[in-house]
Short mmCIF file of C-alpha atoms in Angstrom, two decimals:
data_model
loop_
_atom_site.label_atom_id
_atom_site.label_comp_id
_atom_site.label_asym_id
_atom_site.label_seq_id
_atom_site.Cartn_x
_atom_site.Cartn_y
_atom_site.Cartn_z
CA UNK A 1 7.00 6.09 -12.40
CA UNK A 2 5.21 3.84 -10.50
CA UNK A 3 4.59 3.99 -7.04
CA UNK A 4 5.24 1.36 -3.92
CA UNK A 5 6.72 1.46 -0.52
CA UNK A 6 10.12 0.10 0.87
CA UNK A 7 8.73 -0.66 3.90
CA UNK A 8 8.81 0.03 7.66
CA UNK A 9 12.26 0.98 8.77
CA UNK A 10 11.73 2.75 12.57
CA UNK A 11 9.83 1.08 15.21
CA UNK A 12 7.98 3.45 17.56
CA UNK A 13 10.42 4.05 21.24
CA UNK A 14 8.52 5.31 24.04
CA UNK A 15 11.77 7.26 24.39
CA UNK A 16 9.89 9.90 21.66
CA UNK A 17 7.47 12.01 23.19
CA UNK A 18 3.37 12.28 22.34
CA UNK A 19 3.58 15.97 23.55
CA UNK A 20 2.26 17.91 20.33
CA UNK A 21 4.63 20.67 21.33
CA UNK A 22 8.21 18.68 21.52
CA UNK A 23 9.75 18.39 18.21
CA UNK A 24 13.11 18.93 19.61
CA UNK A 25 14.90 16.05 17.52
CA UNK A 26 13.80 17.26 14.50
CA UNK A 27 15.02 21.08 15.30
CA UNK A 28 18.54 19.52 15.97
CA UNK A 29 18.09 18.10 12.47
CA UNK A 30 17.26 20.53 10.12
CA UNK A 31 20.74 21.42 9.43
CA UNK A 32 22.05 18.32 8.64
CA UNK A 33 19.07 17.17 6.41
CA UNK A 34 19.84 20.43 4.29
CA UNK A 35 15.83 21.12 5.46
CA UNK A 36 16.40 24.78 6.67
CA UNK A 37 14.21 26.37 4.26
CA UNK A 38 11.34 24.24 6.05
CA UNK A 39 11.67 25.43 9.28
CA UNK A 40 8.19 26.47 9.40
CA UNK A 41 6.54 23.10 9.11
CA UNK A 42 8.36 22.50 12.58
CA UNK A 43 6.52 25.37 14.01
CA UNK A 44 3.23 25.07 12.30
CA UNK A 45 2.41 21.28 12.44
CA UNK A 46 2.52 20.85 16.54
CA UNK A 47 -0.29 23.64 16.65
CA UNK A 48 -2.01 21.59 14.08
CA UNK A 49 -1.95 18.46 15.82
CA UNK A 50 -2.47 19.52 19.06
CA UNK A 51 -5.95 21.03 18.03
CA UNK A 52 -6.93 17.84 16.22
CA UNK A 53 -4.98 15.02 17.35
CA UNK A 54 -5.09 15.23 21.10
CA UNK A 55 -3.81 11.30 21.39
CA UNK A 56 -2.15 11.49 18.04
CA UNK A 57 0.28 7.75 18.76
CA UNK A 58 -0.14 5.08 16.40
CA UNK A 59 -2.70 7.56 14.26
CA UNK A 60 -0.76 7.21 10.59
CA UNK A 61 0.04 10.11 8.67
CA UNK A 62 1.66 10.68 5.17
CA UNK A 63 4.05 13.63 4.31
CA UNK A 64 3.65 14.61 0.46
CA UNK A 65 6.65 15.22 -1.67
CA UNK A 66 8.91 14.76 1.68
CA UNK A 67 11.84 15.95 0.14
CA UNK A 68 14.12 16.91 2.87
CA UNK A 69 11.87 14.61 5.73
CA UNK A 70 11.35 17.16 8.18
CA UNK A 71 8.12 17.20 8.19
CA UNK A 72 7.77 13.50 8.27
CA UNK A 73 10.63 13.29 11.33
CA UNK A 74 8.09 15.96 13.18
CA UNK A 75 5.27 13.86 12.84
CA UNK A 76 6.37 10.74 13.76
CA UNK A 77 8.27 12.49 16.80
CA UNK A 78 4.73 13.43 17.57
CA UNK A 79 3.37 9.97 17.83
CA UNK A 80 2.49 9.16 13.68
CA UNK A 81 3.13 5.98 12.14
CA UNK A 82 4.43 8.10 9.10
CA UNK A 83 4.10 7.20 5.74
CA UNK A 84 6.73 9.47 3.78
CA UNK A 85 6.52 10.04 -0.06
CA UNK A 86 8.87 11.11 -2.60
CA UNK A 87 9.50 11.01 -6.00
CA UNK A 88 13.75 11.53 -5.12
CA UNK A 89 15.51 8.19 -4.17
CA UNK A 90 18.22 10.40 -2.98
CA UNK A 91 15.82 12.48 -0.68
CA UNK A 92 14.86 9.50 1.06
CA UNK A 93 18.19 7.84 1.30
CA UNK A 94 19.22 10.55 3.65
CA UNK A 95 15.87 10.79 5.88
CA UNK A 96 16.00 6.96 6.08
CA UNK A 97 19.38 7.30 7.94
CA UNK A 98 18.29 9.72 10.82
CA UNK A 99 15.43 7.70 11.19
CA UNK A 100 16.80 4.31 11.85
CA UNK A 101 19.62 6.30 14.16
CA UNK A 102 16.70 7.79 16.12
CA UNK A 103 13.85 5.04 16.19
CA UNK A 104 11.23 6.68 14.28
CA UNK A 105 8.16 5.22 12.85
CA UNK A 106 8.73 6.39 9.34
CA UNK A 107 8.26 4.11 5.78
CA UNK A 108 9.08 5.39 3.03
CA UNK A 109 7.76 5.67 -0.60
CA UNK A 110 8.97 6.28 -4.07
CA UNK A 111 6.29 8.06 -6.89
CA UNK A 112 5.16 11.09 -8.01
CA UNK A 113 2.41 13.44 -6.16
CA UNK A 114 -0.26 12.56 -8.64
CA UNK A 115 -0.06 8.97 -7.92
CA UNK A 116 -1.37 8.86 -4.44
CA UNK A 117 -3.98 6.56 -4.92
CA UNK A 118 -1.65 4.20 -6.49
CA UNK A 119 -0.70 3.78 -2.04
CA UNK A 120 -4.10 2.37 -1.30
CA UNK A 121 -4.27 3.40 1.75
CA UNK A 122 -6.32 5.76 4.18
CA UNK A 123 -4.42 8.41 6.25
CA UNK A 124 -5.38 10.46 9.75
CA UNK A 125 -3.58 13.42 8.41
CA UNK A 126 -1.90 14.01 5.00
CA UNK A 127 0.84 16.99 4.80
CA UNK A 128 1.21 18.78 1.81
CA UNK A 129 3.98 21.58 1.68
CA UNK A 130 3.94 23.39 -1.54
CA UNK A 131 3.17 20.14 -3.74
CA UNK A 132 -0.23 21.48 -5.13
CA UNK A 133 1.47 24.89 -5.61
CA UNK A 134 3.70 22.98 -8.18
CA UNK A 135 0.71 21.43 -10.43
CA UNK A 136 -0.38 24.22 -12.82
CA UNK A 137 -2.80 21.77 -15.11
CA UNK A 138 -6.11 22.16 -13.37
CA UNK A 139 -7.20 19.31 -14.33
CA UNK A 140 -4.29 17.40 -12.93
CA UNK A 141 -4.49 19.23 -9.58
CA UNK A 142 -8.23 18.49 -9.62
CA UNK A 143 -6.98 14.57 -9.90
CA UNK A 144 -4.54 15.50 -6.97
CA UNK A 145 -7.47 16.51 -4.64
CA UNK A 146 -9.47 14.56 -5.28
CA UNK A 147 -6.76 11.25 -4.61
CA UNK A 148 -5.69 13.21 -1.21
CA UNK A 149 -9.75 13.29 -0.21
CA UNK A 150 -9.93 9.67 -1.32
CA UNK A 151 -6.73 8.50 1.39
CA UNK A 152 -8.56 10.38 4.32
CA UNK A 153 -9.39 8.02 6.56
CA UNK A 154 -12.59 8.64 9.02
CA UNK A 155 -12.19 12.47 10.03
CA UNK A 156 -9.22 12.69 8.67
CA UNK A 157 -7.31 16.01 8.07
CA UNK A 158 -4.88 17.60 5.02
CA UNK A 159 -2.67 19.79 5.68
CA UNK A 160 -2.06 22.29 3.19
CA UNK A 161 0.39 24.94 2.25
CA UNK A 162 0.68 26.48 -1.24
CA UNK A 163 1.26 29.90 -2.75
CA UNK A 164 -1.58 32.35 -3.47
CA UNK A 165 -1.87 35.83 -5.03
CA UNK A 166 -1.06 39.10 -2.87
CA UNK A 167 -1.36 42.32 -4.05
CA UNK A 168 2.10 43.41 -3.81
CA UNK A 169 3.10 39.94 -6.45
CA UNK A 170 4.17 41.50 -9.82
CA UNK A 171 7.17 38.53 -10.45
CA UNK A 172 7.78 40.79 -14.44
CA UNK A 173 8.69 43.34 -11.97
CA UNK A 174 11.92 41.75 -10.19
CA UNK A 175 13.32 38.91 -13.32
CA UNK A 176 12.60 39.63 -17.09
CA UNK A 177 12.90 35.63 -16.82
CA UNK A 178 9.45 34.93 -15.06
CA UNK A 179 6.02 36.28 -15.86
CA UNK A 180 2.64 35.59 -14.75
CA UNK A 181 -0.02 34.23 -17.40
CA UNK A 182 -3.84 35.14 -17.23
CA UNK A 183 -4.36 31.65 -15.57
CA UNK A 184 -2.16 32.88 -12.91
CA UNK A 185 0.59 30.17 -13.96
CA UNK A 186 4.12 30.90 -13.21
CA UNK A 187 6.40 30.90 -16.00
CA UNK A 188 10.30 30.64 -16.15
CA UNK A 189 12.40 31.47 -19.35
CA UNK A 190 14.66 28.05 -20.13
CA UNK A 191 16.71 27.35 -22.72
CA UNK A 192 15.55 26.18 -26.36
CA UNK A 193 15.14 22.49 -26.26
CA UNK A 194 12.49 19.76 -27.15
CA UNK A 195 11.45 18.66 -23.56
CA UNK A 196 8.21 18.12 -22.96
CA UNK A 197 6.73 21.05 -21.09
CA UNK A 198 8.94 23.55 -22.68
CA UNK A 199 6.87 26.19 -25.09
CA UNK A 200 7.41 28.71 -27.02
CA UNK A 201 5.88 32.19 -26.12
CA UNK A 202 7.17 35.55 -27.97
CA UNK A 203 9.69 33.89 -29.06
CA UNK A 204 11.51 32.90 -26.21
CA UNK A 205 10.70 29.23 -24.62
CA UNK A 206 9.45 28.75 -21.44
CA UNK A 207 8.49 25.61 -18.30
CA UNK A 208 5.90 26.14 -16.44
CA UNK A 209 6.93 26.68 -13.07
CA UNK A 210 3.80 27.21 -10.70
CA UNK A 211 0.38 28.16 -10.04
CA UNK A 212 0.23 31.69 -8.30
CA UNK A 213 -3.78 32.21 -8.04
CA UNK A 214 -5.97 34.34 -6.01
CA UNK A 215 -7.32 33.07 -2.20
CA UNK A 216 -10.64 32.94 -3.52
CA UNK A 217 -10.23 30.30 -6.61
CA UNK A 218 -7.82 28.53 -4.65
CA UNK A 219 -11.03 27.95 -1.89
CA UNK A 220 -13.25 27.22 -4.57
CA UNK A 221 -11.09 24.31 -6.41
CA UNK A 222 -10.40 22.91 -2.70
CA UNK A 223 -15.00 22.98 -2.19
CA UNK A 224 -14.68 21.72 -5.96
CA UNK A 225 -12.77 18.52 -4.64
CA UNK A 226 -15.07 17.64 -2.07
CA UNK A 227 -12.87 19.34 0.99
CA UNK A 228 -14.14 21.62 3.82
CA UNK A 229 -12.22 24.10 5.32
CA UNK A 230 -11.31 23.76 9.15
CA UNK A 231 -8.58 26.16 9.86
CA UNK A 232 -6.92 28.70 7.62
CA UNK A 233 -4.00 31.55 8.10
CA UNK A 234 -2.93 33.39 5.01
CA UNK A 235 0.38 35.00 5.42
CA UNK A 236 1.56 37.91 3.34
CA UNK A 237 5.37 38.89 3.03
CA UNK A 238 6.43 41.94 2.25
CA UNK A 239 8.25 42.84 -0.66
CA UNK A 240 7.51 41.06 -3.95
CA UNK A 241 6.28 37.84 -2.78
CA UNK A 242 3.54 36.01 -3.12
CA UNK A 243 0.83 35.33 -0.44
CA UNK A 244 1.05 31.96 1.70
CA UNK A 245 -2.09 30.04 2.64
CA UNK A 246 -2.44 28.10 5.29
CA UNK A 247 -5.25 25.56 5.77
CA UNK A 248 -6.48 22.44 7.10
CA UNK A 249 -9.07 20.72 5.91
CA UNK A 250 -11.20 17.19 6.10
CA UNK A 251 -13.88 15.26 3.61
CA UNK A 252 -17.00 17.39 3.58
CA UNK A 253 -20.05 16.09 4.49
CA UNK A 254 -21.80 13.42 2.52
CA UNK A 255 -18.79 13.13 0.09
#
């Protein structure tokens, strides 16, 4: 699918605050954009760009597979001319509304994650929530880093979240449906069929759902793409879960 933009849709109202703390809009909206299960990126990304984007109005940011848009309502109630990016028409049908109604600066895209560069464009701060975590081909998600490093503008920042391995994460242990491979891929059981990215393992057929893989690798790929490491939090659930990472990161020197 190939990518493009629809276009600016919002203009920017001094009626939305530049305080890095007040996302209070986008709270109220969560609900209603079916976002709940993204709360966090409300409460995470403020602390973000108040630590990095002091005077963060007019800066332009892009949210990565926006899906439900509340990351990209956050940021532009924080000041960003946002740039939001999905591969769902219908997902940005219903962001597009609340952002008109409220007068954000948001534009939105249509395209797959691994077409980034196809927006030719450079970014103050690029949000990623869980989109790397869905690439399993290394190859492809060294192409994905290495486009996201590419659309960093001038000390610009990505914001990352994505799923790593905690000690406690045995997935074979909760669903007979899901298992782990050796390259820490995430594999659910699906019907027979003759889609691509089904296989056949054992006898049963299987899509591949995830990569799962340790802190460690996960640091190394990021170094791998040319990306220094800022600010990182790892999170660890309890239960059967796996870790989540936290990090924030910019072009490393000379690259």
């Amino acid at each position: 699918m190939r990518a493009y933009y629809q276009g600016y849709v919002g203009r920017h109202n001094s009626r939305i605050s530049n305080n890095p703390n007040t996302v209070k809009e986008t709270l109220k909206n969560i609900l209603p954009l079916g976002g709940l299960m993204e709360r966090d990126c409300v409460d995470y990304l403020p602390s973000v760009v108040n630590g990095f984007f002091p005077h963060p109005v007019g800066m332009k940011a892009l949210d990565l597979g926006s899906g439900h848009g509340v990351a990209a309502m956050a940021l532009a109630e924080l000041g960003f001319q946002v740039a939001a990016f999905d591969m769902h028409r219908s997902s940005i049908s219903i962001v597009q509304k609340f952002a008109l109604k409220q007068e954000l600066n948001i534009s939105f895209g249509m395209g797959g994650i691994l077409q980034v560069e196809q927006l030719n464009q450079k970014f103050d701060l690029i949000h990623d929530y869980d989109c790397l975590t869905q690439i399993t081909c290394s190859a492809k998600r060294a192409h994905f880093l290495n486009a996201v490093r590419n659309s960093l503008a001038t000390n610009g920042k990505f914001v990352l979240k994505t799923a790593a391995l905690s000690p406690g994460f045995s997935p074979e242990d909760s669903f007979e449906s899901i298992f782990l491979d050796e390259n820490y891929t995430l594999w659910r059981q699906t019907p027979e069929c003759d889609v691509e990215g089904v296989v056949e393992k054992g006898g049963k057929f299987w899509t591949a759902q995830k990569r799962v893989a340790p802190v460690e690798m996960i640091r190394q790929e990021l170094k791998n793409a040319g990306l220094e490491i800022v600010m990182e939090e790892i999170e660890t659930p309890r239960g059967n879960h796996p870790a989540i990472l936290r990090l924030v990161l910019t072009s490393a020197q000379g690259r």
